[in-house]
Short mmCIF file of C-alpha atoms in Angstrom, two decimals:
data_model
loop_
_atom_site.label_atom_id
_atom_site.label_comp_id
_atom_site.label_asym_id
_atom_site.label_seq_id
_atom_site.Cartn_x
_atom_site.Cartn_y
_atom_site.Cartn_z
CA MET A 211 13.30 -13.92 -6.76
CA LEU A 212 15.79 -11.91 -4.88
CA GLY A 213 18.83 -12.69 -7.32
CA GLU A 214 16.71 -10.76 -10.25
CA LEU A 215 16.00 -7.55 -8.09
CA PRO A 216 17.25 -4.49 -10.26
CA GLU A 217 20.50 -2.90 -8.98
CA SER A 218 20.11 -0.29 -6.35
CA SER A 219 16.69 -1.86 -4.78
CA SER A 220 16.41 -1.69 -1.20
CA LEU A 221 14.80 -3.29 1.81
CA PHE A 222 13.24 -2.07 4.82
CA PHE A 223 15.55 -3.46 7.53
CA SER A 224 14.80 -3.45 11.35
CA GLY A 225 17.11 -6.35 12.20
CA GLY A 226 14.24 -8.51 13.16
CA ILE A 227 13.68 -12.22 12.41
CA ASP A 228 11.27 -11.41 9.06
CA SER A 229 13.59 -8.80 7.43
CA THR A 230 16.87 -10.58 8.39
CA LEU A 231 15.88 -13.86 6.60
CA ILE A 232 15.87 -11.31 3.54
CA ALA A 233 18.81 -9.88 4.18
CA LEU A 234 20.75 -13.17 4.85
CA ARG A 235 19.56 -14.40 1.29
CA LEU A 236 20.75 -11.36 -0.22
CA SER A 237 24.29 -11.77 1.49
CA GLU A 238 24.22 -15.33 0.21
CA LEU A 239 23.76 -13.70 -3.29
CA LYS A 240 26.22 -10.96 -2.87
CA ARG A 241 23.87 -8.47 -3.32
CA THR A 242 25.70 -5.78 -1.61
CA ASP A 243 23.97 -3.30 -3.95
CA VAL A 244 20.59 -3.54 -2.05
CA ASN A 245 20.37 -0.67 0.03
CA MET A 246 19.24 -1.71 3.64
CA VAL A 247 17.55 1.11 5.27
CA ASN A 248 16.66 0.96 9.16
CA TYR A 249 14.16 3.36 10.53
CA VAL A 250 14.86 4.91 13.82
CA SER A 251 11.78 6.14 15.77
CA GLY A 252 13.32 7.74 18.64
CA PRO A 253 16.34 7.42 21.29
CA ASN A 254 14.61 4.21 22.66
CA ASP A 255 14.17 2.27 19.39
CA ILE A 256 16.55 -0.45 20.20
CA SER A 257 16.23 -1.56 16.78
CA ASP A 258 19.06 1.07 15.76
CA TYR A 259 21.41 -1.40 17.62
CA LEU A 260 19.99 -4.57 16.47
CA ALA A 261 20.07 -3.63 13.03
CA SER A 262 23.53 -2.39 12.79
CA GLN A 263 24.70 -5.69 14.64
CA VAL A 264 23.09 -8.00 12.33
CA ALA A 265 24.23 -5.84 9.11
CA LYS A 266 27.68 -5.99 10.44
CA HIS A 267 27.45 -9.95 10.61
CA LEU A 268 25.87 -10.22 7.01
CA ASN A 269 28.68 -7.74 5.68
CA LEU A 270 26.12 -5.75 4.28
CA PRO A 271 25.98 -1.96 4.36
CA ILE A 272 22.96 -0.04 6.31
CA ASN A 273 21.56 2.96 5.81
CA LYS A 274 19.59 4.88 8.86
CA VAL A 275 16.70 7.63 8.37
CA TYR A 276 15.33 9.25 11.67
CA PHE A 277 12.00 10.20 12.58
CA ASN A 278 11.37 13.95 12.50
CA PRO A 279 8.33 15.48 14.42
CA ASN A 280 8.61 18.09 11.99
CA ASP A 281 7.44 15.67 8.95
CA ILE A 282 3.99 14.78 10.61
CA PRO A 283 2.24 17.85 9.43
CA ASP A 284 3.16 16.85 5.42
CA ILE A 285 2.32 13.34 5.96
CA LEU A 286 -1.22 14.27 7.78
CA ASN A 287 -2.14 16.57 4.91
CA ASN A 288 -1.47 14.36 2.16
CA ILE A 289 -3.22 11.25 3.31
CA ILE A 290 -5.79 11.48 0.52
CA ARG A 291 -2.93 11.56 -2.06
CA ASP A 292 -1.29 8.63 -0.44
CA TYR A 293 -3.42 6.05 0.44
CA SER A 294 -6.72 4.86 -1.93
CA TYR A 295 -8.64 3.88 0.94
CA PRO A 296 -8.55 4.62 4.92
CA PHE A 297 -5.80 2.09 5.97
CA VAL A 298 -5.35 2.46 9.91
CA ASP A 299 -2.88 0.08 11.27
CA ALA A 300 -1.17 1.13 13.84
CA SER A 301 2.33 1.43 11.90
CA THR A 302 0.71 3.36 9.18
CA PHE A 303 2.44 6.65 9.98
CA ILE A 304 5.94 4.65 10.56
CA GLY A 305 5.54 3.02 7.33
CA ASN A 306 4.80 6.23 5.38
CA ASP A 307 7.46 8.02 6.85
CA LEU A 308 9.77 5.13 6.18
CA ALA A 309 8.90 5.18 2.73
CA ARG A 310 9.46 9.14 2.44
CA LEU A 311 12.33 9.36 4.03
CA THR A 312 13.94 6.18 1.94
CA LEU A 313 13.17 7.64 -1.40
CA LYS A 314 14.49 11.35 0.06
CA LYS A 315 17.83 9.78 1.21
CA LEU A 316 18.41 7.39 -1.97
CA GLY A 317 16.85 8.89 -4.51
CA ASN A 318 15.74 6.37 -7.21
CA THR A 319 15.34 3.31 -6.26
CA PRO A 320 13.38 0.74 -8.46
CA VAL A 321 12.35 -1.77 -5.89
CA ILE A 322 11.49 -1.58 -2.15
CA LEU A 323 11.48 -5.37 -0.29
CA ASP A 324 9.14 -5.60 2.63
CA GLY A 325 9.83 -8.48 5.23
CA SER A 326 6.01 -8.20 6.31
CA GLY A 327 3.82 -11.30 6.68
CA ALA A 328 6.22 -14.11 7.76
CA ASP A 329 4.63 -14.46 10.94
CA CYS A 330 1.23 -15.38 9.76
CA ILE A 331 2.90 -17.36 7.03
CA PHE A 332 5.10 -19.45 9.00
CA VAL A 333 2.86 -19.42 12.21
CA GLY A 334 5.10 -17.32 14.33
CA ASP A 335 2.16 -15.71 16.18
CA MET A 336 1.20 -19.22 17.31
CA PRO A 337 2.04 -18.66 21.17
CA ILE A 338 -0.76 -15.71 21.09
CA TYR A 339 -3.25 -18.23 20.05
CA LEU A 340 -2.29 -20.98 22.63
CA LYS A 341 -2.54 -18.52 25.12
CA PHE A 342 -5.95 -17.15 24.02
CA ASP A 343 -6.99 -21.06 23.74
CA LYS A 344 -7.07 -21.20 27.47
CA LEU A 345 -9.52 -18.41 27.96
CA TYR A 346 -11.90 -19.80 25.22
CA LYS A 347 -12.11 -22.75 27.51
CA VAL A 348 -14.01 -20.66 30.09
CA PRO A 349 -17.58 -20.73 29.83
CA LEU A 350 -19.00 -18.06 27.28
CA VAL A 351 -21.31 -16.52 29.99
CA ALA A 352 -18.35 -16.04 32.59
CA GLN A 353 -16.26 -14.57 29.21
CA LYS A 354 -19.04 -12.02 28.79
CA ALA A 355 -19.49 -11.32 32.35
CA ILE A 356 -15.67 -10.16 32.44
CA SER A 357 -16.07 -8.37 29.49
CA GLU A 358 -18.73 -6.26 30.70
CA ALA A 359 -16.84 -5.57 34.00
CA TYR A 360 -14.18 -4.02 31.54
CA LYS A 361 -16.61 -1.83 30.27
CA THR A 362 -18.74 -1.09 33.28
CA PHE A 363 -15.75 -0.01 35.71
CA ASP A 364 -13.64 1.99 32.84
CA MET A 365 -10.74 -0.68 33.08
CA TRP A 366 -9.07 0.84 29.94
CA LYS A 367 -7.95 3.48 32.07
CA SER A 368 -4.91 1.23 32.85
CA TYR A 369 -3.06 -1.82 31.88
CA THR A 370 -1.88 -3.51 35.09
CA PRO A 371 -0.79 -7.27 35.15
CA LEU A 372 -4.66 -7.32 36.99
CA ILE A 373 -6.41 -5.88 34.07
CA LYS A 374 -4.88 -7.81 31.36
CA PRO A 375 -7.17 -10.89 31.59
CA PHE A 376 -10.25 -8.99 31.69
CA ARG A 377 -8.95 -6.92 28.53
CA ALA A 378 -8.30 -10.64 26.79
CA PHE A 379 -11.80 -11.63 27.89
CA ARG A 380 -13.20 -8.61 26.02
CA ARG A 381 -11.76 -9.69 23.16
CA THR A 382 -12.75 -13.57 23.39
CA ALA A 383 -16.07 -12.76 24.43
CA LEU A 384 -16.86 -10.74 21.08
CA MET A 385 -15.12 -13.08 18.58
CA PRO A 386 -14.38 -17.06 18.30
CA ILE A 387 -10.70 -17.82 18.03
CA GLN A 388 -10.32 -18.07 14.27
CA SER A 389 -11.50 -14.64 13.80
CA LEU A 390 -9.55 -13.30 16.93
CA GLU A 391 -7.96 -10.52 15.10
CA LEU A 392 -11.41 -9.08 14.21
CA GLY A 393 -12.19 -8.57 17.84
CA CYS A 394 -11.69 -4.97 19.29
CA ILE A 395 -11.94 -4.26 23.04
CA PHE A 396 -13.61 -0.95 22.35
CA ASP A 397 -16.68 -2.43 20.70
CA GLY A 398 -19.46 -1.26 22.87
CA ILE A 399 -17.22 1.20 24.83
CA THR A 400 -16.83 3.84 21.88
CA TYR A 401 -18.98 2.47 19.25
CA ASN A 402 -21.73 -0.46 18.84
CA ILE A 403 -21.54 -2.74 15.94
CA PRO A 404 -25.36 -4.22 15.89
CA ASP A 405 -25.55 -7.79 16.55
CA GLN A 406 -26.95 -8.74 13.12
CA ILE A 407 -23.62 -7.35 11.40
CA LEU A 408 -21.21 -8.62 14.09
CA ASN A 409 -22.85 -12.24 13.34
CA ASN A 410 -22.68 -11.44 9.49
CA LEU A 411 -18.89 -10.43 10.24
CA LYS A 412 -18.21 -13.68 12.13
CA GLY A 413 -19.91 -15.58 9.23
CA MET A 414 -17.82 -14.28 6.34
CA TYR A 415 -14.42 -15.33 8.61
CA THR A 416 -15.76 -18.87 9.30
CA ASP A 417 -18.44 -20.16 7.54
CA ASN A 418 -17.81 -18.97 4.26
CA ILE A 419 -14.25 -19.46 4.09
CA SER A 420 -14.19 -23.17 5.70
CA ALA A 421 -14.62 -24.21 2.07
CA LEU A 422 -10.83 -23.61 1.79
CA PHE A 423 -10.24 -26.52 4.22
CA GLU A 424 -12.38 -29.11 2.68
CA GLY A 425 -10.41 -32.27 1.86
CA TYR A 426 -7.93 -31.41 4.65
CA GLU A 427 -6.90 -34.17 7.11
CA GLU A 428 -8.04 -33.12 10.53
CA ASN A 429 -6.24 -34.20 13.35
CA THR A 430 -7.75 -32.45 16.40
CA LYS A 431 -10.55 -29.39 16.58
CA ARG A 432 -7.76 -27.43 18.14
CA LEU A 433 -5.30 -27.73 15.41
CA ASN A 434 -8.02 -27.10 12.84
CA ASP A 435 -8.82 -24.02 14.59
CA TYR A 436 -5.30 -23.01 14.14
CA LYS A 437 -4.99 -23.60 10.66
CA PHE A 438 -8.02 -21.79 9.78
CA THR A 439 -6.87 -18.75 11.87
CA SER A 440 -3.52 -19.01 9.96
CA VAL A 441 -5.01 -19.14 6.63
CA LEU A 442 -7.04 -16.18 7.36
CA ASN A 443 -4.51 -14.16 8.65
CA VAL A 444 -2.44 -14.70 5.39
CA ILE A 445 -5.56 -13.60 3.57
CA LYS A 446 -5.99 -10.30 5.76
CA ALA A 447 -2.34 -9.56 6.03
CA SER A 448 -1.83 -10.03 2.20
CA SER A 449 -4.92 -8.29 1.01
CA SER A 450 -5.06 -5.28 3.52
CA GLY A 451 -2.37 -5.18 5.85
CA SER A 452 1.22 -5.54 5.15
CA SER A 453 2.07 -3.45 2.08
CA ALA A 454 -0.83 -1.04 1.99
CA LYS A 455 1.03 1.43 4.74
CA SER A 456 3.11 2.49 1.79
CA TYR A 457 2.22 0.88 -1.27
CA ASP A 458 -0.06 3.82 -3.03
CA PHE A 459 2.87 6.60 -2.28
CA LEU A 460 5.77 4.18 -3.51
CA ARG A 461 3.82 3.39 -6.57
CA ARG A 462 2.86 7.02 -7.19
CA ASN A 463 6.71 7.89 -6.86
CA GLY A 464 7.54 4.81 -9.58
CA VAL A 465 8.84 2.49 -7.07
CA LYS A 466 7.82 -1.18 -6.90
CA LEU A 467 6.95 -2.49 -3.50
CA VAL A 468 7.66 -6.33 -2.95
CA CYS A 469 6.77 -8.72 -0.04
CA PRO A 470 9.04 -11.81 -0.35
CA PHE A 471 6.87 -14.01 1.85
CA PHE A 472 3.88 -13.31 -0.10
CA ASP A 473 5.49 -14.75 -3.15
CA PRO A 474 3.52 -17.73 -4.38
CA LYS A 475 6.81 -19.84 -4.22
CA VAL A 476 7.12 -19.10 -0.46
CA LEU A 477 3.32 -19.80 0.23
CA ARG A 478 3.65 -23.31 -1.35
CA LEU A 479 6.82 -24.16 0.58
CA ASN A 480 5.15 -22.94 3.82
CA TYR A 481 2.14 -24.93 3.31
CA SER A 482 4.19 -27.86 2.39
CA ILE A 483 5.65 -28.05 6.01
CA PRO A 484 4.15 -30.29 8.44
CA TRP A 485 1.77 -28.49 10.60
CA ASP A 486 3.74 -29.81 13.83
CA GLN A 487 7.11 -28.50 12.67
CA LYS A 488 5.66 -24.94 12.29
CA THR A 489 3.69 -24.71 15.91
CA SER A 490 5.68 -24.04 18.81
CA GLU A 491 4.99 -22.16 22.25
CA GLU A 492 8.10 -20.18 21.17
CA PRO A 493 7.41 -16.88 19.01
CA LYS A 494 9.01 -17.49 15.36
CA ALA A 495 10.63 -20.83 16.51
CA LEU A 496 10.81 -22.12 12.78
CA LEU A 497 11.79 -18.87 11.27
CA LYS A 498 14.50 -18.53 14.05
CA LYS A 499 15.85 -21.89 13.14
CA MET A 500 16.62 -20.63 9.77
CA LEU A 501 18.67 -18.17 10.66
CA VAL A 502 21.39 -20.24 12.76
CA PRO A 503 24.12 -20.49 12.25
CA GLN A 504 24.88 -17.66 10.45
CA ILE A 505 23.61 -14.97 12.94
CA PRO A 506 24.29 -15.31 16.61
CA GLN A 507 21.76 -16.61 18.95
CA GLU A 508 21.85 -13.43 21.28
CA LEU A 509 20.88 -11.36 18.05
CA ILE A 510 18.36 -13.86 17.02
CA ASN A 511 16.80 -13.53 20.70
CA PHE A 512 17.37 -9.84 20.89
CA PRO A 513 14.19 -8.42 22.75
CA LYS A 514 12.88 -6.35 19.33
CA GLN A 515 10.18 -4.23 20.15
CA ALA A 516 8.98 -1.06 17.75
CA PHE A 517 9.20 1.86 19.22
CA LEU A 518 6.04 4.20 18.42
CA PRO A 519 6.56 8.05 18.69
CA ILE A 520 2.90 8.24 20.10
CA HIS A 521 2.88 11.15 21.99
CA GLU A 522 5.01 13.12 19.33
CA ILE A 523 2.32 12.19 16.97
CA LEU A 524 -0.86 13.04 19.00
CA ASP A 525 0.48 16.21 20.61
CA ASN A 526 1.58 17.69 17.17
CA GLU A 527 -0.18 20.80 16.58
CA VAL A 528 -1.37 20.20 13.12
CA MET A 529 -2.55 16.84 14.52
CA ARG A 530 -4.39 18.52 17.37
CA ASP A 531 -6.33 20.72 14.96
CA TYR A 532 -7.28 17.62 12.93
CA ILE A 533 -8.38 16.12 16.17
CA ASP A 534 -10.42 19.23 17.45
CA THR A 535 -11.86 20.08 14.24
CA LEU A 536 -12.98 16.73 12.73
CA VAL A 537 -13.05 14.02 15.81
CA PHE A 538 -14.36 15.88 18.42
CA ASN A 539 -16.78 18.13 16.33
CA GLN A 540 -20.50 16.97 16.23
CA ASN A 541 -20.25 17.33 12.63
CA GLY A 542 -17.23 15.41 11.76
CA PRO A 543 -17.19 12.59 9.55
CA LEU A 544 -17.79 9.62 12.07
CA CYS A 545 -19.74 11.67 14.63
CA GLU A 546 -22.74 9.31 13.98
CA PHE A 547 -20.57 6.20 14.57
CA PHE A 548 -18.59 6.84 17.72
CA ASP A 549 -19.25 8.28 21.15
CA ILE A 550 -17.53 11.66 20.91
CA LYS A 551 -17.23 11.95 24.77
CA THR A 552 -15.80 8.42 25.48
CA VAL A 553 -13.52 8.99 22.69
CA ARG A 554 -12.36 12.44 23.95
CA ARG A 555 -11.77 10.40 27.42
CA ILE A 556 -9.48 8.08 25.98
CA PHE A 557 -7.48 11.11 24.19
CA ASN A 558 -7.23 13.21 27.37
CA HIS A 559 -6.07 10.07 29.43
CA ARG A 560 -3.03 9.59 26.85
CA HIS A 561 -0.57 10.97 29.06
CA LYS A 562 -1.51 8.78 31.79
CA HIS A 563 -1.67 5.43 29.75
CA MET A 564 -1.40 5.05 26.10
CA ASP A 565 -0.46 1.72 24.61
CA ALA A 566 -0.49 0.11 21.10
CA ASP A 567 -4.28 -0.73 21.61
CA PHE A 568 -5.33 2.88 22.43
CA PHE A 569 -3.37 4.32 19.72
CA THR A 570 -4.59 2.25 17.16
CA HIS A 571 -7.98 2.79 18.15
CA LEU A 572 -7.56 6.61 18.28
CA TRP A 573 -5.43 6.31 14.92
CA ILE A 574 -8.52 4.82 13.07
CA ILE A 575 -10.90 7.61 14.30
CA ILE A 576 -8.65 10.41 13.33
CA PHE A 577 -7.09 8.85 10.12
CA THR A 578 -10.57 7.86 8.73
CA SER A 579 -12.03 11.38 9.58
CA ILE A 580 -9.15 13.00 7.86
CA TRP A 581 -9.27 11.00 4.78
CA ILE A 582 -13.09 11.47 4.41
CA GLU A 583 -12.68 15.05 4.84
CA GLN A 584 -9.82 15.36 2.18
CA LEU A 585 -11.56 13.36 -0.13
CA LYS A 586 -14.66 15.80 -0.01
CA THR A 587 -12.59 18.53 -0.16
CA SER A 588 -10.81 17.05 -3.30
CA PHE A 589 -14.03 16.55 -4.96
CA SER A 590 -15.26 19.74 -4.20
CA SER A 591 -12.25 21.34 -5.82
CA LYS A 592 -12.33 18.94 -9.09
CA TYR A 593 -15.95 19.71 -9.03
CA GLN A 594 -15.65 23.41 -8.99
CA SER A 595 -12.95 23.37 -11.66
CA ALA A 596 -15.13 21.39 -14.10
CA ILE A 597 -18.05 23.84 -13.99
CA LYS A 598 -15.65 26.99 -14.45
#
């Protein structure tokens, strides 16, 4: 697949395990014409160093693009143009900005490669589920009591080591391990999902899709749960997660987005590997083995962590205007679904404590509100033009 790429294609490259696996294969194929593009989101973004070092070892050229707060208004004002549905992943902003900057820097690039999906396909996120598995062994009554304490005492205001277990139980009390990704700590705090809808949601991700596992040899219940979760994560990521953050924008500009880890050949390879070879308490253990010895161990184990310019985004003047007129407005698009007062409290607390969970939740509300409002405006203007 990579050998057949058109000339001057590009790769979104962070220097992390997933994109490095693709870059390694490109290096083996001597595809030095492929542009590796690294997004630097701020002075604390360590992927700047990591990407440069990995590219040097692979002897591949690398292009740097940089986050600029001045680009925020253009992204926000064109949400309805860039997204066919309100996609609300925390990395939406960076994904969109990276796509824009790549085209601006490189001009015409026929194909862009995205390394998303390797985690859920090769079970690189297994350590997360191993940790949560211990919490699920606690009686459900106790889980719900701890979860309720998180809500009652406004523990969302901090994320200290003492609070972390409360937040974790907030998720386990809501969803079984197979559907852990669907659990949100703010359910019951800023919004309420009716029990019937919540149960139906659980059913869609357990009972209805369990048919996928008919005929599988089940060694233990625990492994069956993880197999189940792994397949569901692949379905979720491939259908609505990995590429959606930039797909519509790139397609509109004539660029094809390709996620190699979701290629059917790669998926078949993945499911031919014995389960015990893929599971490990070390994150991405199998993927890391694939990089040895071409990449030095210190770079493979380098503590990569995406730097999200949260405050620059939330404090932007245009963003604040959208928040005030759409999110905190009693007549806003989502005012019937969220407790506006609590959302305002969370927003006002952002400079004291704001991690990825909080930003994602605020982004869901903000992004969806803007998308709906821009959709209404678009329909209204087209209707007015049609009747003239």
